[in-house]
Tab-separated table of C-alpha atoms in Angstrom:
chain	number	residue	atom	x	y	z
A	166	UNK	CA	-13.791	-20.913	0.918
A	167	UNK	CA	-12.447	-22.498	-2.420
A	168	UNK	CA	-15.751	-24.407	-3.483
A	169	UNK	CA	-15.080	-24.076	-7.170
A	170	UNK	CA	-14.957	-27.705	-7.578
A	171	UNK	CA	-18.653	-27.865	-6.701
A	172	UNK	CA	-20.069	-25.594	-8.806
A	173	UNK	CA	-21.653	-26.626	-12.045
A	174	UNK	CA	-19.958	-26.119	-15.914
A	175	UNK	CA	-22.007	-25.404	-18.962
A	176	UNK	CA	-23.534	-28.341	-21.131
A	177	UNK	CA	-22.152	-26.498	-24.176
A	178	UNK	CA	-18.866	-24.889	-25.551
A	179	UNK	CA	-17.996	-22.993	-28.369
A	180	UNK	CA	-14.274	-21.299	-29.511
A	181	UNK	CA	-14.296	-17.811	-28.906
A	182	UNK	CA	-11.841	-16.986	-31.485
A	183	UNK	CA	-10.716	-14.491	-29.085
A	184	UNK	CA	-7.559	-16.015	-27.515
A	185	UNK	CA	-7.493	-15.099	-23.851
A	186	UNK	CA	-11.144	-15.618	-23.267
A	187	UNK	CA	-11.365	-19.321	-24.807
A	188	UNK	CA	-14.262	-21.352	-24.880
A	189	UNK	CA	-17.749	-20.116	-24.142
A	190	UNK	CA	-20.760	-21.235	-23.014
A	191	UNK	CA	-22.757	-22.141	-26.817
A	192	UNK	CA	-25.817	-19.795	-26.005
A	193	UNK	CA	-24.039	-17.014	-24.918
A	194	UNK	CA	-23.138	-14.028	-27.326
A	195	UNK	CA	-19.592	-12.432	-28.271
A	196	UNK	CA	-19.754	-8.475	-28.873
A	197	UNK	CA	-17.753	-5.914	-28.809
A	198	UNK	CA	-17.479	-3.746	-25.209
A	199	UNK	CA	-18.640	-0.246	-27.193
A	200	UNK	CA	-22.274	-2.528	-27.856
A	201	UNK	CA	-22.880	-2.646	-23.998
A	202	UNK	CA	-22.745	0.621	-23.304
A	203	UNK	CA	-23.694	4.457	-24.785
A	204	UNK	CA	-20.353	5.315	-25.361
A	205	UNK	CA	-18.388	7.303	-22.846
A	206	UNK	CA	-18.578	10.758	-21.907
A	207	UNK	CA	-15.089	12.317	-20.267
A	208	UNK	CA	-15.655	14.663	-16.958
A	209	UNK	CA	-14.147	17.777	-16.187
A	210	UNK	CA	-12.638	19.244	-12.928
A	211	UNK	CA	-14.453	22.513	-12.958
A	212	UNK	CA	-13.665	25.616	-11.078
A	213	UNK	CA	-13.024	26.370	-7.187
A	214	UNK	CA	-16.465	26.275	-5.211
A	215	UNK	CA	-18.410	29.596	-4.795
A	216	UNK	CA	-20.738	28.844	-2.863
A	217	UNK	CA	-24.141	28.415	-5.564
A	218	UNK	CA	-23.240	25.847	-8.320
A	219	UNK	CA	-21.028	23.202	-6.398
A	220	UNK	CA	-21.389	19.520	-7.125
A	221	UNK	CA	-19.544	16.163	-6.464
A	222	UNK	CA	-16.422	15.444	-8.763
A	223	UNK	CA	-15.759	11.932	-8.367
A	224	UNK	CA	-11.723	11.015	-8.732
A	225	UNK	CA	-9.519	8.193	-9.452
A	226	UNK	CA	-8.820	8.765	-5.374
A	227	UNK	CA	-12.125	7.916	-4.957
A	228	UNK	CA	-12.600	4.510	-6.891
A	229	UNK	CA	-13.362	1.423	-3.868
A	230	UNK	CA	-10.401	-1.185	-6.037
A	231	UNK	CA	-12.023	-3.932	-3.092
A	232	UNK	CA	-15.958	-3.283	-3.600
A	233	UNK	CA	-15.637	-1.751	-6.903
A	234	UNK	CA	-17.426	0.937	-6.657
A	235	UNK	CA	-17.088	4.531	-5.103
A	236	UNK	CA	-16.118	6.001	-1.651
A	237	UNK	CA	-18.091	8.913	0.143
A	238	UNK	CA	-15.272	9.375	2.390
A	239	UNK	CA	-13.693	12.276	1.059
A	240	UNK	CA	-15.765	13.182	-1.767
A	241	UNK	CA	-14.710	16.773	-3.947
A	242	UNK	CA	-17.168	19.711	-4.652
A	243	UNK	CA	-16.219	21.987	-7.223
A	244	UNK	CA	-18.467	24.308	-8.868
A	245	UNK	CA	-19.869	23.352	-12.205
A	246	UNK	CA	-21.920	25.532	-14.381
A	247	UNK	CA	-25.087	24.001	-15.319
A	248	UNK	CA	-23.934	24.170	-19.093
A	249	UNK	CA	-21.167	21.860	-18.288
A	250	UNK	CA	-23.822	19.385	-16.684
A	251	UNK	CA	-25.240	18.704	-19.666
A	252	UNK	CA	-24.280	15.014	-20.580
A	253	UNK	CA	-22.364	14.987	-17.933
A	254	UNK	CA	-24.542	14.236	-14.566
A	255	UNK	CA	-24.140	10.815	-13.359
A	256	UNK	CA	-26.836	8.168	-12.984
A	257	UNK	CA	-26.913	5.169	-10.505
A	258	UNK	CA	-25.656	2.402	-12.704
A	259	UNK	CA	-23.136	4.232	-14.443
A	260	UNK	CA	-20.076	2.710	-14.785
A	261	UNK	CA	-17.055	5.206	-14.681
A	262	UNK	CA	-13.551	4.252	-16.364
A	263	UNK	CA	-10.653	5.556	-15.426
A	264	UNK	CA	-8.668	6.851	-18.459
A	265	UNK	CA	-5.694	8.876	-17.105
A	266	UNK	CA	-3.735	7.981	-14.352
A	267	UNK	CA	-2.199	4.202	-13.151
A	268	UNK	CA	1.006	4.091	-11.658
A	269	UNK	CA	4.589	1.910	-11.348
A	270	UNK	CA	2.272	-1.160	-10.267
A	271	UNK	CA	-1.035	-0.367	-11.503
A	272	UNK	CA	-2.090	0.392	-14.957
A	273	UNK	CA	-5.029	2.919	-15.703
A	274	UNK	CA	-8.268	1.476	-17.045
A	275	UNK	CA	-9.922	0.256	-13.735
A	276	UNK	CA	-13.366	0.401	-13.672
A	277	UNK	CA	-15.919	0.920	-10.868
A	278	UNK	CA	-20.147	0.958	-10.140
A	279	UNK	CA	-21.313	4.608	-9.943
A	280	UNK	CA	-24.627	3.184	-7.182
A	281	UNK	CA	-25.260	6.829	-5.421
A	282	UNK	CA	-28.166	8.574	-5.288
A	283	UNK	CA	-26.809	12.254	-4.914
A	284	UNK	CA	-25.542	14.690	-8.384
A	285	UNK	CA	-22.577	14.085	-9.415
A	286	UNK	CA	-20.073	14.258	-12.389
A	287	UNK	CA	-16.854	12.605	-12.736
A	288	UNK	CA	-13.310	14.577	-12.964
A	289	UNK	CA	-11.265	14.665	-16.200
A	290	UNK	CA	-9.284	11.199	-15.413
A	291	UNK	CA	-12.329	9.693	-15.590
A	292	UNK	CA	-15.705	9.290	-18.159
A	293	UNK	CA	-18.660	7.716	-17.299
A	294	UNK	CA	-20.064	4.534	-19.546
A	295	UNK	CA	-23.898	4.172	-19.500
A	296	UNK	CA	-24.762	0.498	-19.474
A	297	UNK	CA	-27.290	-0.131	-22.600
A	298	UNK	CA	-30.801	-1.876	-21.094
A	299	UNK	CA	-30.376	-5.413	-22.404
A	300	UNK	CA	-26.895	-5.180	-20.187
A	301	UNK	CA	-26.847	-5.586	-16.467
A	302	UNK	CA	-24.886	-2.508	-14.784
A	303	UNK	CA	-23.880	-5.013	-12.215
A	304	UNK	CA	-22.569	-7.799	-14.003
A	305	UNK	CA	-20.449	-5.234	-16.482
A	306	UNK	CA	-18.872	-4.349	-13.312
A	307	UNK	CA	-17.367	-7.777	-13.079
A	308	UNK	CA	-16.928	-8.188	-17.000
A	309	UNK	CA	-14.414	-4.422	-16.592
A	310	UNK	CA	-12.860	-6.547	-13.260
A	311	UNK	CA	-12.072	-9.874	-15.042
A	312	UNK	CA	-10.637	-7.485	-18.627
A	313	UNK	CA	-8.274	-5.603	-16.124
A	314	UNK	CA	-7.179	-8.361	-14.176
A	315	UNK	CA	-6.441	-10.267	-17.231
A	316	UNK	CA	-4.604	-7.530	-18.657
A	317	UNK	CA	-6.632	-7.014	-21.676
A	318	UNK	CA	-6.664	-3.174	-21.538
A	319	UNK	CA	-2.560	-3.149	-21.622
A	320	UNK	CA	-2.975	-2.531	-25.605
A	321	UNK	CA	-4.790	0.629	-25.139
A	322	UNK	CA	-2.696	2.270	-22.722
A	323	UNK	CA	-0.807	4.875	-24.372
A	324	UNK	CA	2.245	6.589	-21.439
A	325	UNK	CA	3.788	10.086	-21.624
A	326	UNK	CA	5.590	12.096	-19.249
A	327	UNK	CA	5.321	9.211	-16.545
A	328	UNK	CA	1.356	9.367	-16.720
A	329	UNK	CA	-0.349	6.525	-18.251
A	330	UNK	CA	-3.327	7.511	-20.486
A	331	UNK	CA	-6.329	5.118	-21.887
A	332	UNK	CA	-7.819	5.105	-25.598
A	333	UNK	CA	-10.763	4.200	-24.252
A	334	UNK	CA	-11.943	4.166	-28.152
A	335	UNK	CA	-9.859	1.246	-28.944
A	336	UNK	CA	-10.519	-0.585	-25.366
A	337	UNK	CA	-14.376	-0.313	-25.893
A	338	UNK	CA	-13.445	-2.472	-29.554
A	339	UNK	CA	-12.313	-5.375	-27.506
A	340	UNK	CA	-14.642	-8.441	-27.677
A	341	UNK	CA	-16.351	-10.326	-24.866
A	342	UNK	CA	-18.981	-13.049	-24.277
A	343	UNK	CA	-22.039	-12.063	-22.567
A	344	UNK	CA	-25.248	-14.631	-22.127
A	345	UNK	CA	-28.955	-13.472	-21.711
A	346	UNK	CA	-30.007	-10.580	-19.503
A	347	UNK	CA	-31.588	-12.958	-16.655
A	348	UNK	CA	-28.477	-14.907	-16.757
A	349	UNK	CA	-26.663	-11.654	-16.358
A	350	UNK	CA	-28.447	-10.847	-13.112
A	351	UNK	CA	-27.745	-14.177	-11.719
A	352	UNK	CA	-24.260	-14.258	-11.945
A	353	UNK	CA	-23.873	-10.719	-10.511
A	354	UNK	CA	-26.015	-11.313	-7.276
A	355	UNK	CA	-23.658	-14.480	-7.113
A	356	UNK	CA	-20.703	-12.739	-7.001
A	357	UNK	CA	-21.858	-9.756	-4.982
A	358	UNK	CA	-22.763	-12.343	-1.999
A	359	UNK	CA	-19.793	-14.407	-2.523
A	360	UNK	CA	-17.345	-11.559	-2.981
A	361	UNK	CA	-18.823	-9.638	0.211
A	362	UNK	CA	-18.029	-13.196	2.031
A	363	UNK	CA	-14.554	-13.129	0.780
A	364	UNK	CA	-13.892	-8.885	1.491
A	365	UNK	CA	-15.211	-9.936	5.239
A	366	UNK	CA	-13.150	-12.753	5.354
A	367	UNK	CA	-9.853	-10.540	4.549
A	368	UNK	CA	-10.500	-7.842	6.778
A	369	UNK	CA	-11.019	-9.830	9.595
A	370	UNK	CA	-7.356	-11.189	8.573
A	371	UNK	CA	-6.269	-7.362	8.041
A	372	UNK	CA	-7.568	-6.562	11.614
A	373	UNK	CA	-5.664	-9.626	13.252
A	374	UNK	CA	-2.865	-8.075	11.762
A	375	UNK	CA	-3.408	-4.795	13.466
A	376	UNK	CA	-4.018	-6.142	16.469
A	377	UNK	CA	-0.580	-8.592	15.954
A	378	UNK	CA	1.327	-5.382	14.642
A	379	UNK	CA	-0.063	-2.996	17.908
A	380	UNK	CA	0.952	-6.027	20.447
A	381	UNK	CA	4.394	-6.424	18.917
A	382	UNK	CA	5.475	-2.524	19.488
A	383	UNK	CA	3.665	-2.472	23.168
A	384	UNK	CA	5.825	-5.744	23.746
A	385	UNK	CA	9.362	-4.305	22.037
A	386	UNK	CA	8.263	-0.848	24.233
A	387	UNK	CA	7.978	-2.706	27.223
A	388	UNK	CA	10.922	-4.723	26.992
A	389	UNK	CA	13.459	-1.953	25.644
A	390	UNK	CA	12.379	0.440	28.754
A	391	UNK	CA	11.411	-1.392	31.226
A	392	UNK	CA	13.237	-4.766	30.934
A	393	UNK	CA	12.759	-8.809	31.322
A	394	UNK	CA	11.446	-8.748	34.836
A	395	UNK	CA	8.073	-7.968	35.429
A	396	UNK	CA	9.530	-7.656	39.687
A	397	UNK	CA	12.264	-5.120	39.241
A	398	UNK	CA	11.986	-1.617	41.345
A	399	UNK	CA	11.368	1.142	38.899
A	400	UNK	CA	12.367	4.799	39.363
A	401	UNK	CA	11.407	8.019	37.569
A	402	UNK	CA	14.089	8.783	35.052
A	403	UNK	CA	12.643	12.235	34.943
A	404	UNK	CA	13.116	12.413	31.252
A	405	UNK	CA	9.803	12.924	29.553
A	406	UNK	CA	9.890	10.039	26.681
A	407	UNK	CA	11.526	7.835	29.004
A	408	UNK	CA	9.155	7.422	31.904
A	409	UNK	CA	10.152	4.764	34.571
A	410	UNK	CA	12.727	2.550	34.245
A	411	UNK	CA	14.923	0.144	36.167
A	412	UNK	CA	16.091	1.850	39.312
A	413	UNK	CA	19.634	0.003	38.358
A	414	UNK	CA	19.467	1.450	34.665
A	415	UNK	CA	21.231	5.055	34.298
A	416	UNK	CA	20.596	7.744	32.416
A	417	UNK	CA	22.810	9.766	30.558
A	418	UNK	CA	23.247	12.398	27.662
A	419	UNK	CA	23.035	10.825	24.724
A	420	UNK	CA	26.423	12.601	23.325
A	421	UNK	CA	28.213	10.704	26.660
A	422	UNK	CA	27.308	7.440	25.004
A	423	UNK	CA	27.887	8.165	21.037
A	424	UNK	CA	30.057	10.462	19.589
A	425	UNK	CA	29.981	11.690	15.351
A	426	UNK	CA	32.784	9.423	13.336
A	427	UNK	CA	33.894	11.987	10.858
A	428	UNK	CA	36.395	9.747	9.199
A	429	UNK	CA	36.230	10.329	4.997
A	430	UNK	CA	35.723	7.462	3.010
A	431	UNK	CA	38.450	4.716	2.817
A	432	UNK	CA	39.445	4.228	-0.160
A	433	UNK	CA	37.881	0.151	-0.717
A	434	UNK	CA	34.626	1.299	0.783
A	435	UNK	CA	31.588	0.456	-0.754
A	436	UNK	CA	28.579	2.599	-1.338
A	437	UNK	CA	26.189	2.022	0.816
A	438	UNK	CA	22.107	3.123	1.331
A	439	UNK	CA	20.209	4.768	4.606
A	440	UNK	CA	16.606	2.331	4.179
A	441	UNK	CA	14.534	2.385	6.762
A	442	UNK	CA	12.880	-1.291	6.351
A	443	UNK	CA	16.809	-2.665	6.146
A	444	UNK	CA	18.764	-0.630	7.736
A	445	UNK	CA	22.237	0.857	6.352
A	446	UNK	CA	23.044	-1.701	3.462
A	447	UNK	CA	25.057	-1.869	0.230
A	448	UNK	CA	23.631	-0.564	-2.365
A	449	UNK	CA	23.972	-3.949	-4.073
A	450	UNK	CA	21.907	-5.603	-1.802
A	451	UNK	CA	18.913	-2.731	-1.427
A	452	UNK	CA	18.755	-3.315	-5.263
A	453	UNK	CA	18.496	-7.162	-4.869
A	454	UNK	CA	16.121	-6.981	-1.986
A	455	UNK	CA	14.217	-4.186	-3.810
A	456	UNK	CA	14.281	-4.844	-6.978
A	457	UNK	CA	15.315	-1.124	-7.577
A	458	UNK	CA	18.019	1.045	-9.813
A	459	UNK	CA	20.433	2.891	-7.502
A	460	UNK	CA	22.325	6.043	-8.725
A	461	UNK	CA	25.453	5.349	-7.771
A	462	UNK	CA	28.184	8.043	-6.971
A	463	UNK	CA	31.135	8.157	-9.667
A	464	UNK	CA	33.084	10.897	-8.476
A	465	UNK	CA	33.842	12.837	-5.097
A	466	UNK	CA	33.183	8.945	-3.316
A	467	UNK	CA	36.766	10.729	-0.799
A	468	UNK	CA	33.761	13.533	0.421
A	469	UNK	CA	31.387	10.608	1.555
A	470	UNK	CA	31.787	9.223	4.980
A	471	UNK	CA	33.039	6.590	6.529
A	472	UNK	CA	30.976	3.723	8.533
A	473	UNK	CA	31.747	0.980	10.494
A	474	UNK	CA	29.346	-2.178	11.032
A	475	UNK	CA	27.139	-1.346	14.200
A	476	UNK	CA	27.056	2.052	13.652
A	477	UNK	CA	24.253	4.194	13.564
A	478	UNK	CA	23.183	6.897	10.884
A	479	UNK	CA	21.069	10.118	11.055
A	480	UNK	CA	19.377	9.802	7.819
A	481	UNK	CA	16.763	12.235	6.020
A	482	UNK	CA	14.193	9.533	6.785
A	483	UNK	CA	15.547	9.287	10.731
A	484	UNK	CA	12.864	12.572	11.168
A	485	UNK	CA	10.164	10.014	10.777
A	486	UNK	CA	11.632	6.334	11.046
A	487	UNK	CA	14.533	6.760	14.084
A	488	UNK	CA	17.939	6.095	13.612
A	489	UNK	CA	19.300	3.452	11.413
A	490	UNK	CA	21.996	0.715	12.010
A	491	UNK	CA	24.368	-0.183	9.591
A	492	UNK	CA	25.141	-3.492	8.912
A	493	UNK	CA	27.870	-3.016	6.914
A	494	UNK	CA	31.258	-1.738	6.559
A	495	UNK	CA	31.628	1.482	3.794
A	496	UNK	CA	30.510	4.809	3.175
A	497	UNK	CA	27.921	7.492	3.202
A	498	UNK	CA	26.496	10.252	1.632
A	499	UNK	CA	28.516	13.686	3.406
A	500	UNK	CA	25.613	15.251	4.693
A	501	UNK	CA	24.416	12.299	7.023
A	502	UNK	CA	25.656	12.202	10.688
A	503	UNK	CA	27.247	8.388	11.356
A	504	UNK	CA	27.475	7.574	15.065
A	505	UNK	CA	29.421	5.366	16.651
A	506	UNK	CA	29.098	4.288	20.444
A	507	UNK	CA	31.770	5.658	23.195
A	508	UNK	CA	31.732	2.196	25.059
A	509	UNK	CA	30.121	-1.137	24.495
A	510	UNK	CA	26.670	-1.551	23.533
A	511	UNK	CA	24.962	-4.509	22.394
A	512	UNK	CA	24.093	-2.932	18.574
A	513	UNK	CA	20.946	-4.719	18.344
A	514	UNK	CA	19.027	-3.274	21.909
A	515	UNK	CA	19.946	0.393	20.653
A	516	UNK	CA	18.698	-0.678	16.996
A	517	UNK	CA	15.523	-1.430	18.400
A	518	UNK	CA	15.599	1.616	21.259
A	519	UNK	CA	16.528	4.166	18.216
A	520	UNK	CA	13.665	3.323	16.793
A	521	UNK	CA	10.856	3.280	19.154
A	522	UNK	CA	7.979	5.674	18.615
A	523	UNK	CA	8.371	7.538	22.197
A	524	UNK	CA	11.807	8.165	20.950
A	525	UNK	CA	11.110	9.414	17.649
A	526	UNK	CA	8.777	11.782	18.869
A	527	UNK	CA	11.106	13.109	21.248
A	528	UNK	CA	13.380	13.628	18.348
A	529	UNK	CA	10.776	15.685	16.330
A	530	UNK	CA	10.457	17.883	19.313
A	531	UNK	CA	14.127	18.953	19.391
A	532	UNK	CA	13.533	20.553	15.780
A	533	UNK	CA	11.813	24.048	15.388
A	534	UNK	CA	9.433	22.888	12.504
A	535	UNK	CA	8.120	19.432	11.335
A	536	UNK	CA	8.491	18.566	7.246
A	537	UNK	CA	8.961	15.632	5.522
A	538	UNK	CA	12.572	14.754	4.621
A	539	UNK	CA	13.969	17.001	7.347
A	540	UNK	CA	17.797	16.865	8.079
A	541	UNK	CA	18.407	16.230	11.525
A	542	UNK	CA	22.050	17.153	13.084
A	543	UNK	CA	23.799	15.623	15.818
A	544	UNK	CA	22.816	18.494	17.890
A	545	UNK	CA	18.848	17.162	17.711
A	546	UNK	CA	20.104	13.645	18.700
A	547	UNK	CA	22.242	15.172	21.520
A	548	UNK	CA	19.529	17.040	22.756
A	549	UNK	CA	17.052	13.959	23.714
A	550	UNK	CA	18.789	11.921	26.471
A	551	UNK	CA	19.349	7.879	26.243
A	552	UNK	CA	19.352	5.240	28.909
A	553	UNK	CA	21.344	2.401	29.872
A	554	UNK	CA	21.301	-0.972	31.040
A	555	UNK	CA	23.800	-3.155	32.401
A	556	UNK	CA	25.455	-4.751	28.852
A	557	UNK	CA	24.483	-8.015	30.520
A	558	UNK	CA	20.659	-7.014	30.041
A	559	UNK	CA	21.076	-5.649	27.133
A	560	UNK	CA	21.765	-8.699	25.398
A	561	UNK	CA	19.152	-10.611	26.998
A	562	UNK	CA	16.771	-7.846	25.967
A	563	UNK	CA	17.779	-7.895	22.282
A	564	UNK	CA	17.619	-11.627	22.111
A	565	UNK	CA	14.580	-11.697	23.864
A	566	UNK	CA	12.755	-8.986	21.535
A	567	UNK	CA	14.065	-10.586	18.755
A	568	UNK	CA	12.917	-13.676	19.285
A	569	UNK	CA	9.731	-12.113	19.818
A	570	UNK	CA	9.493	-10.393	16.730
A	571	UNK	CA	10.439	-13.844	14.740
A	572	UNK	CA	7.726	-15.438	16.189
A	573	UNK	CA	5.377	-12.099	15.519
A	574	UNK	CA	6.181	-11.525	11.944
A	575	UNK	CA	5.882	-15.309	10.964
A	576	UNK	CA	2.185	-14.700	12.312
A	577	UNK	CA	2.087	-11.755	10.181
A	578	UNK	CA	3.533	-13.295	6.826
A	579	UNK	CA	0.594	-16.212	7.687
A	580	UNK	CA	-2.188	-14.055	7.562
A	581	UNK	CA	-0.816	-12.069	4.573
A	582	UNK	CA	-0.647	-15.317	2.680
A	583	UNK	CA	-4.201	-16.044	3.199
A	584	UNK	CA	-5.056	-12.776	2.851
A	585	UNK	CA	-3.078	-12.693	-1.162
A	586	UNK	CA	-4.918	-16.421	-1.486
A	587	UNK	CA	-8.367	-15.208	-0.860
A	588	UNK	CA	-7.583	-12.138	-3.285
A	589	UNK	CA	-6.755	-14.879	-5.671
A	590	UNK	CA	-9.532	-16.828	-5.222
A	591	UNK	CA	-11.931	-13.823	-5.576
A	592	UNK	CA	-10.409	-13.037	-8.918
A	593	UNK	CA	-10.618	-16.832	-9.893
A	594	UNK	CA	-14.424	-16.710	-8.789
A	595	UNK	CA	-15.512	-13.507	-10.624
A	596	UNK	CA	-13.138	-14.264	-14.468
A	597	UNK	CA	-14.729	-17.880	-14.163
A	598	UNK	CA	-18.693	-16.431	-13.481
A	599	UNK	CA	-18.575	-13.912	-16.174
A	600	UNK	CA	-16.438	-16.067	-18.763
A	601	UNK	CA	-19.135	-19.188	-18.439
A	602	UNK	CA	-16.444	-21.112	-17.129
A	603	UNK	CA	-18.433	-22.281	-14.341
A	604	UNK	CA	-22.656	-22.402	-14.415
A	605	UNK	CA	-24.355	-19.972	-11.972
A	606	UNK	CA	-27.783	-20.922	-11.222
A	607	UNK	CA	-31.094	-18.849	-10.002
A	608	UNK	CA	-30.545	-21.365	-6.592
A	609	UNK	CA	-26.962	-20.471	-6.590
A	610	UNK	CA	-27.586	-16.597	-6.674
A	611	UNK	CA	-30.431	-16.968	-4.144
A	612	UNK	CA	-28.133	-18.590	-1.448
């Protein structure tokens, strides 16, 4: 995919005098953004529909980040009087700039290609820019792309109350390089083709994936209920989420196998944090893997509870994720239920089996109403039964799954890799086109 090498450079070069952009090519021209376009008009969200004046409100929720441009998938209608159309009403070829909004890893100021045919205006996040004709609508698509990406519309973002607002005033002052109308046109049919090549390319990769992601819980399903060997009798465990298992295998109340520790916290016990991608960690380490502040407890810590390594813990996530397995010694908030097994288990089978989808869903069905964050008492757990293999199994189960899931999510991190490299390289491609770091031909945009 990474051709760059082949493709041609400018005779010329001149200094910019701008210091991020460099070198130009010597024929193109530097200008200031606000001399490419007619200004920018801001949107406005209107009122509830009634039925006679509704139009299309395009969001920030509905800027494409991949194809730069919009998606129809869930577009808005709210109803706009035809005074506040005025100005307003979107053309194809707009551009539309996002000017409130961004977030903890994205900053407002992305830009997108308005190329619909149907009425629309935009919302008040977002004003439309109206490309000026000796401009290409196209191409200042990918000029907006390569400023963002290169982090040139940081100065203009002004942030209050956690919401990150554009002066898109000052932005449209910052200076760019842009050659001769023709030249324009090339480069953006270039980069359309090329950059439709690279989207394919990554979501085939996003689709293996899938497909790696789907095998790996049939596989970890398979194994935790029905073991190793593909030969064994089955029987019905007559438990709903259960289905067949092992006719050797028994089934049994889950409060026969774990019963609540309700031990306070001792008093060396660290503090530790209910995740559900690591488990039950210090909070130490969740802020070193994460990269994340902690509140930590200062007083009352004697009110928390107690865990043990290899215990499990009924979290406000467990609702949605399953149960969690702590892999550490310490102590948790009070109003979580810690678990810890009335004979031997291997830790790791049960960490996967707690966590199954069949069995989370049978969990959700032991509570009278389904929210997000829902506490869950030992009662709900209690009430959806558990199975058990010989301890002999189990091991071979867990080492087996595993193993699997090594071997799965090193498959996974691959394609991810590529995935982030092509990303790269599509950024690369587009910053060097419109920049005149690299020479895009008429043959070049015709290919």
């Amino acid at each position: 995919m990474n051709n760059s090498a082949l493709i041609p450079n400018h005779k010329e070069y001149k200094d910019s005098g701008v210091e991020w952009l460099g070198e130009i090519p010597a024929d193109w021209n530097l200008t200031r953004l606000k001399n490419t376009v007619h200004g920018y008009v801001n949107g406005l969200w209107g009122n509830d529909p009634n039925g006679s004046d509704e139009l299309v409100v395009v969001r920030v929720a509905d800027f494409d980040d991949i194809r730069l441009d919009i998606s129809d998938q869930k577009l808005t209608y709210r109803s706009i009087p035809e005074k506040d159309r005025q100005g307003r009403l979107l053309n194809k070829g707009d551009l539309l700039i996002e000017k409130s909004g961004g977030g903890d890893k994205t900053l407002v100021g992305r830009v997108v290609l308005f190329d619909k045919n149907y009425p629309a205006v935009t919302s008040n996040f977002v004003a439309k820019m109206t490309p000026k004709n000796w401009v290409d609508s196209l191409y200042l698509k990918y000029v907006f792309f390569t400023l963002y990406s290169r982090g040139v519309n940081y100065a203009s973002i002004k942030q209050t109350t956690g919401i990150q607002n554009l002066d898109t005033r000052s932005y449209l002052k910052e200076f760019f390089c842009i050659p001769e109308k023709y030249i324009q046109i090339d480069i953006a049919n270039f980069l359309s083709k090329k950059t439709t090549q690279i989207d394919e390319a990554i979501a085939i990769k996003e689709q293996e994936i899938n497909l790696l992601r789907e095998r790996k819980q049939i596989i970890i399903q398979q194994a935790v209920t029905q073991g190793l060997d593909p030969n064994v009798p089955l029987k019905d465990s007559r438990v709903d989420w259960i289905g067949k298992i092992p006719e050797h295998w028994e089934v049994r109340r889950s409060k026969f196998l774990f019963t609540q520790r309700k031990e306070r916290a001792w008093k060396d016990d660290v503090q530790l944090s209910a995740t559900q991608a690591y488990g039950v960690i210090p909070q130490e380490q969740y802020e070193e893997l994460t990269g994340k502040r902690v509140v930590k407890i200062q007083f009352h810590l004697d009110k928390r509870k107690h865990v043990e390594k290899d215990d499990f813990v009924i979290s406000m996530r467990s609702f949605q994720g399953g149960l969690e397995r702590a892999w550490a010694q310490g102590c948790i908030r009070s109003s979580y239920v810690v678990l810890k097994a009335l004979e031997e288990i291997d830790p790791t089978f049960y960490g996967y089996l707690l966590k199954l989808p069949s069995y989370i869903a049978a969990l959700q069905q032991t509570a009278s109403f389904i929210r997000d964050g829902q506490d869950l008492n030992f009662d709900n757990f209690s009430q959806v039964d558990l199975f058990i293999p010989p301890i002999r199994e189990q091991r071979e189960i867990a080492n087996y799954v595993s193993s699997f899931m090594t071997s799965s999510d090193e498959g996974i991190e691959l394609l991810l890799a590529q995935i982030e490299k092509l990303k790269e390289y599509k950024t690369t491609l587009i910053n060097s086109a419109v920049t005149g770091k690299i020479k895009i031909t008429p043959e070049m945009a015709e290919q």
